[in-house]
Coordinates of C-alpha atoms in Angstrom, one line a residue:
M911 CA -1.1 -3.7 171.2
S912 CA -1.8 -4.5 174.8
S913 CA -1.0 -8.2 174.2
A914 CA 2.4 -7.2 172.6
L915 CA 3.1 -4.9 175.6
A916 CA 2.2 -7.6 178.1
K917 CA 4.5 -10.1 176.3
Y918 CA 7.3 -7.5 176.4
E919 CA 6.8 -6.9 180.1
D920 CA 6.9 -10.7 180.7
F921 CA 10.1 -10.9 178.7
L922 CA 11.6 -8.1 180.8
V923 CA 10.7 -9.7 184.1
R924 CA 12.2 -13.1 183.0
N925 CA 15.4 -11.5 181.7
V926 CA 15.9 -8.5 183.9
S927 CA 19.5 -9.2 184.7
T928 CA 20.4 -9.7 181.0
I929 CA 18.6 -6.5 180.0
S930 CA 20.3 -4.5 182.6
S931 CA 23.7 -5.7 181.4
V932 CA 22.8 -4.9 177.8
E933 CA 21.7 -1.4 178.8
S934 CA 25.0 -0.8 180.6
S935 CA 27.1 -2.0 177.7
L936 CA 25.2 0.1 175.1
R937 CA 25.5 3.1 177.3
S938 CA 29.2 2.7 177.5
I939 CA 29.4 2.5 173.7
T940 CA 27.8 5.9 173.3
W941 CA 30.9 7.5 174.9
F942 CA 33.1 6.3 172.0
L943 CA 30.8 7.0 169.0
P944 CA 31.4 10.8 168.5
G945 CA 33.9 11.4 165.8
R946 CA 33.8 7.9 164.4
F947 CA 31.7 8.8 161.3
K948 CA 29.4 11.6 160.0
D949 CA 26.7 12.6 162.4
A950 CA 28.1 10.1 164.9
E951 CA 27.2 12.4 167.8
L952 CA 23.6 12.3 166.6
A953 CA 23.6 8.5 166.6
S954 CA 25.3 8.5 170.0
E955 CA 22.8 10.8 171.6
A956 CA 19.8 9.1 169.9
L957 CA 21.0 5.8 171.4
S958 CA 21.6 7.4 174.8
A959 CA 18.1 9.0 174.8
L960 CA 16.5 5.7 173.8
L961 CA 18.3 3.8 176.6
N962 CA 17.4 6.4 179.2
V963 CA 13.7 6.4 178.2
T964 CA 13.5 2.6 178.1
S965 CA 15.3 2.4 181.4
L966 CA 12.7 4.8 182.9
Y967 CA 9.9 2.5 181.7
H968 CA 11.7 -0.6 183.0
D969 CA 12.3 1.1 186.4
T970 CA 8.6 2.0 186.6
L971 CA 7.5 -1.6 185.7
L972 CA 9.9 -3.2 188.2
A973 CA 8.8 -0.9 191.0
R974 CA 5.2 -1.8 190.2
I975 CA 6.0 -5.5 190.5
V976 CA 7.7 -5.3 193.9
Q977 CA 5.1 -3.0 195.3
S978 CA 2.3 -5.4 194.3
D979 CA 3.8 -8.1 196.5
P980 CA 3.2 -7.3 200.2
K981 CA 5.7 -9.9 201.3
W982 CA 8.6 -8.4 199.3
K983 CA 11.4 -6.8 201.3
P984 CA 14.6 -5.4 199.8
I985 CA 17.9 -7.3 200.6
L986 CA 19.6 -4.0 201.5
P987 CA 17.9 -0.9 203.0
L988 CA 16.6 1.5 200.3
P989 CA 18.7 4.7 199.8
L990 CA 17.2 7.7 201.5
H991 CA 16.8 9.5 198.2
T992 CA 14.7 6.5 196.8
K993 CA 12.6 6.4 200.0
Y994 CA 11.9 10.2 199.7
T995 CA 11.1 10.4 196.0
R996 CA 9.1 7.1 196.1
A997 CA 7.0 8.4 198.9
W998 CA 6.1 11.5 197.0
C999 CA 5.3 9.4 193.9
N1000 CA 3.0 7.2 195.9
K1001 CA 1.3 10.2 197.6
D1002 CA 0.7 12.5 194.7
K1003 CA 0.0 11.5 191.1
A1004 CA 0.6 15.0 189.9
Y1005 CA 4.1 14.8 191.3
T1006 CA 4.7 11.5 189.6
W1007 CA 3.7 12.7 186.1
I1008 CA 5.4 16.1 186.4
A1009 CA 8.7 14.4 187.6
R1010 CA 8.5 11.9 184.8
V1011 CA 8.0 14.6 182.1
L1012 CA 10.9 16.5 183.6
E1013 CA 13.1 13.5 183.3
L1014 CA 12.0 12.8 179.7
I1015 CA 12.9 16.3 178.8
R1016 CA 16.3 15.9 180.4
F1017 CA 16.9 12.7 178.5
T1018 CA 16.0 14.1 175.1
Q1019 CA 16.9 17.8 175.3
L1020 CA 20.3 17.4 173.7
L1021 CA 18.9 15.2 170.9
I1022 CA 16.2 17.9 170.3
E1023 CA 18.9 20.5 170.1
M1024 CA 20.9 18.5 167.6
G1025 CA 17.8 18.2 165.4
M1026 CA 17.1 21.9 165.6
R1027 CA 20.7 22.7 164.7
R1028 CA 20.4 20.7 161.5
K1029 CA 16.9 21.9 160.5
L1030 CA 16.6 25.5 161.9
S1031 CA 18.6 28.7 161.8
D1032 CA 20.8 29.5 164.8
K1033 CA 18.3 32.2 166.0
N1034 CA 15.4 29.7 165.9
R1035 CA 17.6 27.0 167.6
W1036 CA 18.1 29.3 170.6
R1037 CA 14.4 30.2 170.7
G1038 CA 13.8 26.4 170.9
I1039 CA 16.3 26.1 173.8
V1040 CA 14.6 29.0 175.6
I1041 CA 11.2 27.3 175.2
I1042 CA 12.6 24.0 176.6
E1043 CA 14.1 25.8 179.6
A1044 CA 10.8 27.7 180.2
I1045 CA 9.0 24.4 180.3
K1046 CA 11.5 22.9 182.7
V1047 CA 11.2 25.9 185.0
A1048 CA 7.4 25.7 185.0
L1049 CA 7.6 21.9 185.9
R1050 CA 10.1 22.6 188.7
L1051 CA 8.0 25.4 190.1
A1052 CA 5.0 23.0 190.0
L1053 CA 7.1 20.4 192.0
L1054 CA 8.1 23.1 194.4
R1055 CA 4.5 24.1 195.0
I1056 CA 3.5 20.4 195.6
T1057 CA 6.3 19.5 198.0
R1058 CA 7.1 22.9 199.5
R1059 CA 10.6 21.5 199.9
P1060 CA 13.9 22.0 198.2
L1061 CA 13.9 20.0 194.9
V1062 CA 16.1 16.9 194.6
S1063 CA 17.7 15.5 191.5
P1064 CA 16.5 13.3 190.0
P1065 CA 12.9 13.8 191.3
I1066 CA 12.0 10.2 190.8
P1067 CA 13.5 7.1 192.4
E1068 CA 16.6 5.7 190.8
R1069 CA 16.9 2.0 190.0
D1070 CA 17.8 0.2 193.2
L1071 CA 16.4 -3.3 192.6
D1072 CA 18.6 -6.4 192.7
P1073 CA 17.1 -8.9 190.2
A1074 CA 17.7 -11.7 192.7
S1075 CA 15.4 -9.9 195.2
L1076 CA 12.4 -9.9 192.9
P1077 CA 9.4 -11.9 194.3
P1078 CA 9.3 -15.4 192.9
S1079 CA 5.9 -14.9 191.5
S1080 CA 7.1 -12.0 189.4
I1081 CA 9.6 -14.2 187.5
H1082 CA 6.7 -16.1 186.0
S1083 CA 4.2 -13.3 185.4
S1084 CA 4.0 -9.6 184.6
P1085 CA 1.5 -7.0 186.0
T1086 CA -0.4 -7.0 182.7
L1087 CA -0.6 -10.7 182.2
A1088 CA -3.0 -13.1 183.9
P1089 CA -1.3 -14.8 186.8
T1090 CA 0.2 -18.2 186.1
T1091 CA -0.5 -21.3 188.2
P1092 CA 1.7 -21.7 191.3
L1093 CA 4.5 -24.1 191.2
A1094 CA 3.6 -27.7 192.1
S1095 CA 6.5 -28.1 194.6
P1096 CA 8.3 -25.5 196.7
P1097 CA 11.8 -24.4 195.6
A1098 CA 14.7 -26.6 196.7
T1099 CA 16.7 -25.6 199.7
P1100 CA 20.1 -24.2 198.8
D1101 CA 23.0 -26.4 199.5
H1102 CA 24.6 -24.0 201.9
F1103 CA 21.5 -24.1 204.1
K1104 CA 21.1 -27.9 204.2
N1105 CA 23.8 -28.7 206.8
N1106 CA 22.9 -26.0 209.3
Y1107 CA 22.6 -28.3 212.4
M1108 CA 26.3 -29.2 212.7
P1109 CA 28.2 -27.3 215.3
L1110 CA 30.8 -24.9 214.0
E1111 CA 34.3 -25.3 215.6
P1112 CA 35.6 -22.0 216.8
S1113 CA 38.4 -20.6 214.6
S1114 CA 41.8 -20.0 216.1
L1115 CA 41.5 -16.4 215.0
M1116 CA 38.5 -16.0 217.3
L1117 CA 40.4 -17.4 220.2
T1118 CA 43.6 -15.5 219.8
P1119 CA 43.6 -12.1 221.6
P1120 CA 44.8 -9.0 219.8
P1121 CA 48.5 -8.0 220.3
P1122 CA 49.3 -5.9 223.4
G1123 CA 48.9 -2.2 222.9
R1124 CA 46.6 -2.6 219.9
S1125 CA 42.8 -2.3 220.1
D1126 CA 40.7 -4.5 217.9
T1127 CA 38.4 -1.9 216.3
S1128 CA 37.9 -3.5 212.9
V1129 CA 34.5 -4.8 213.8
E1130 CA 33.4 -1.5 215.2
D1131 CA 34.7 0.3 212.1
Y1132 CA 32.7 -2.0 209.9
L1133 CA 29.4 -1.9 211.9
L1134 CA 29.2 1.8 212.7
P1135 CA 28.5 3.0 209.1
K1136 CA 25.8 0.4 208.9
A1137 CA 24.1 1.4 212.2
L1138 CA 20.6 2.9 212.0
T1139 CA 20.5 6.7 212.1
T1140 CA 17.6 9.1 212.7
S1141 CA 17.1 9.4 208.9
S1142 CA 16.7 5.6 208.6
V1143 CA 13.7 5.5 210.9
R1144 CA 12.2 8.9 210.0
P1145 CA 9.0 9.0 207.9
S1146 CA 9.9 9.2 204.2
L1147 CA 8.2 12.5 203.6
Q1148 CA 10.0 14.0 206.5
L1149 CA 13.5 13.3 205.2
V1150 CA 13.5 16.8 203.7
K1151 CA 12.0 19.5 205.9
P1152 CA 9.5 22.1 204.3
L1153 CA 10.7 25.5 203.4
T1154 CA 9.8 27.9 206.2
S1155 CA 11.3 31.3 205.8
V1156 CA 11.1 33.8 202.9
Q1157 CA 14.8 33.5 202.5
D1158 CA 14.6 29.7 201.9
W1159 CA 11.9 30.3 199.2
I1160 CA 14.0 33.0 197.5
A1161 CA 17.1 30.8 197.5
E1162 CA 15.2 27.9 195.9
G1163 CA 13.4 30.2 193.4
I1164 CA 16.7 31.7 192.3
Y1165 CA 18.2 28.2 191.8
I1166 CA 15.2 27.2 189.6
L1167 CA 15.1 30.3 187.5
R1168 CA 18.8 30.7 186.8
P1169 CA 19.0 28.4 183.7
L1170 CA 16.2 30.3 182.0
I1171 CA 17.8 33.6 182.7
Y1172 CA 21.2 32.2 181.4
V1173 CA 19.9 30.9 178.1
T1174 CA 17.8 34.0 177.5
M1175 CA 20.9 36.1 177.8
L1176 CA 22.9 33.7 175.6
S1177 CA 20.2 33.8 172.9
A1178 CA 20.8 37.6 172.6
K1179 CA 24.4 36.9 171.5
K1180 CA 25.5 40.3 172.8
H1181 CA 25.9 39.4 176.4
K1182 CA 27.7 36.1 176.3
D1183 CA 30.2 36.9 179.0
R1184 CA 27.7 38.8 181.0
A1185 CA 25.4 35.8 180.9
L1186 CA 28.1 33.5 182.4
V1187 CA 28.8 36.0 185.2
T1188 CA 25.1 36.5 185.9
A1189 CA 24.5 32.7 186.1
F1190 CA 27.5 32.2 188.4
A1191 CA 26.4 35.1 190.6
F1192 CA 22.9 33.6 190.9
D1193 CA 24.4 30.2 191.8
L1194 CA 26.5 31.8 194.6
L1195 CA 23.5 33.9 195.8
S1196 CA 21.3 30.8 196.0
R1197 CA 24.1 29.0 197.8
N1198 CA 24.5 31.7 200.4
L1199 CA 20.8 32.2 201.0
R1200 CA 19.8 28.6 201.3
R1201 CA 19.4 27.1 204.8
A1202 CA 22.1 25.0 206.5
P1203 CA 20.6 21.5 206.8
S1204 CA 21.1 19.6 210.0
A1205 CA 23.6 16.7 210.3
S1206 CA 20.7 14.2 210.1
A1207 CA 19.2 15.7 206.9
S1208 CA 21.1 13.4 204.6
V1209 CA 18.9 13.8 201.5
E1210 CA 19.1 17.6 201.7
R1211 CA 22.8 17.6 202.4
D1212 CA 23.5 15.3 199.5
E1213 CA 21.5 17.5 197.2
Y1214 CA 23.3 20.7 198.2
A1215 CA 26.6 18.8 197.8
R1216 CA 25.6 17.9 194.3
R1217 CA 24.8 21.5 193.5
D1218 CA 28.2 22.6 194.8
R1219 CA 29.9 20.0 192.6
D1220 CA 28.0 21.3 189.6
L1221 CA 29.8 24.6 189.9
A1222 CA 32.8 22.9 188.3
W1223 CA 30.8 22.8 185.0
Y1224 CA 31.5 26.6 184.7
L1225 CA 35.0 25.6 183.5
L1226 CA 33.3 24.2 180.4
R1227 CA 31.2 27.3 179.6
G1228 CA 31.6 30.6 177.8
S1229 CA 34.9 32.5 177.9
V1230 CA 36.3 30.4 180.7
W1231 CA 36.1 27.4 178.4
E1232 CA 37.4 29.2 175.3
L1233 CA 40.3 31.1 177.0
Y1234 CA 41.4 28.8 179.8
T1235 CA 40.0 25.2 179.9
R1236 CA 40.0 24.3 176.2
P1237 CA 43.6 25.4 175.6
K1238 CA 44.8 23.6 178.7
L1239 CA 42.9 20.4 177.6
E1240 CA 44.2 20.6 174.0
S1241 CA 47.7 21.0 175.3
L1242 CA 47.3 17.9 177.6
I1243 CA 45.9 15.9 174.7
E1244 CA 49.0 16.7 172.6
K1245 CA 51.3 15.7 175.4
V1246 CA 49.7 12.2 175.8
A1247 CA 49.2 11.6 172.1
H1248 CA 52.2 9.2 172.0
V1249 CA 51.7 7.6 175.4
P1250 CA 50.3 4.1 175.4
L1251 CA 46.7 3.9 176.7
L1252 CA 46.6 7.6 177.6
S1253 CA 46.6 8.3 173.9
L1254 CA 43.3 6.4 173.5
V1255 CA 41.7 8.5 176.3
G1256 CA 43.1 11.6 174.7
A1257 CA 41.6 10.7 171.3
V1258 CA 38.2 10.2 172.8
V1259 CA 38.4 13.5 174.7
K1260 CA 39.6 15.2 171.5
D1261 CA 36.4 14.1 169.6
W1262 CA 34.2 15.5 172.4
V1263 CA 35.9 19.0 172.4
P1264 CA 34.1 20.3 169.3
L1265 CA 30.7 19.1 170.6
I1266 CA 31.1 21.4 173.7
D1267 CA 31.6 24.3 171.3
E1268 CA 28.6 23.5 169.2
Y1269 CA 25.9 22.4 171.6
Y1270 CA 24.5 24.1 174.7
Y1271 CA 23.1 21.0 176.4
Y1272 CA 26.5 19.2 176.8
T1273 CA 27.3 21.7 179.6
A1274 CA 23.9 23.1 180.4
L1275 CA 22.9 24.4 183.8

């Protein structure tokens, strides 16, 4: 088994660009499968879950490869979210495993719900959803206890590796295989580096002054976004400041608990509209209680901006979806049914509308 795993890892390292392209192509296909045949949504979600899980394994393997080479440096600076989450993964093994389990649940929760809907009664299906949300709340509270900082999503580093930036030695060996013999000769010098001793004649564009009354700010406009900021040089674990006040802890606790409260009320079937209003009220309460991050706290500001954007999902939930959004969407689909190209988009959206009615995790909190 270990030999087969090592061969697969070696195959992945040798063909990382091709595998990434295949993953992207298959992930695009999953958007068009629902409605094509019986249980097409189950096949689509099974494929999506498989791709996400394998991508998580591939990301872990590639990160292990580059970290094993002390000379490796990324071509572009790492995103701040990646720096922050990778620092926590390197510091605390418990954080790493809890975050991975949380991501595995997120990748497979809709597939699990589809299986429960086909095998269990509606009451037991909702019990299963409540159990899943309870597990997720427990894992998030564990992450909050470890970091003592607002949670970021996703809690693990996202793929940020350019295959061309992999260390040369990793192209010929994987972490689980014995290292291969080094190459007999050094790699050839690229052609565009060979003639680097010839003087370069200045371009006329460089010698021509800008027109009168017009300042040449194109260079400054290009360079300013790429300039180092305080976040770029700050220690990775300090990119998000710890929670200090009781109000900060309450705001984060409300945000973590609200999905469990929402599905618990939904499972009762008697408080569907009240559940939606309660969840929305908890979201607004958490938003108003949370601290205002400083201008240099990019990771925390991005996380809060994502949470604010997620409020738009309420248009696809409960009575708001049934009485407002769905009728508007169905009317729009009918209008574009005979319009070239737009009719194809409308047909895909039409196949997804029933799934929002049937499954909780398509629009889950």
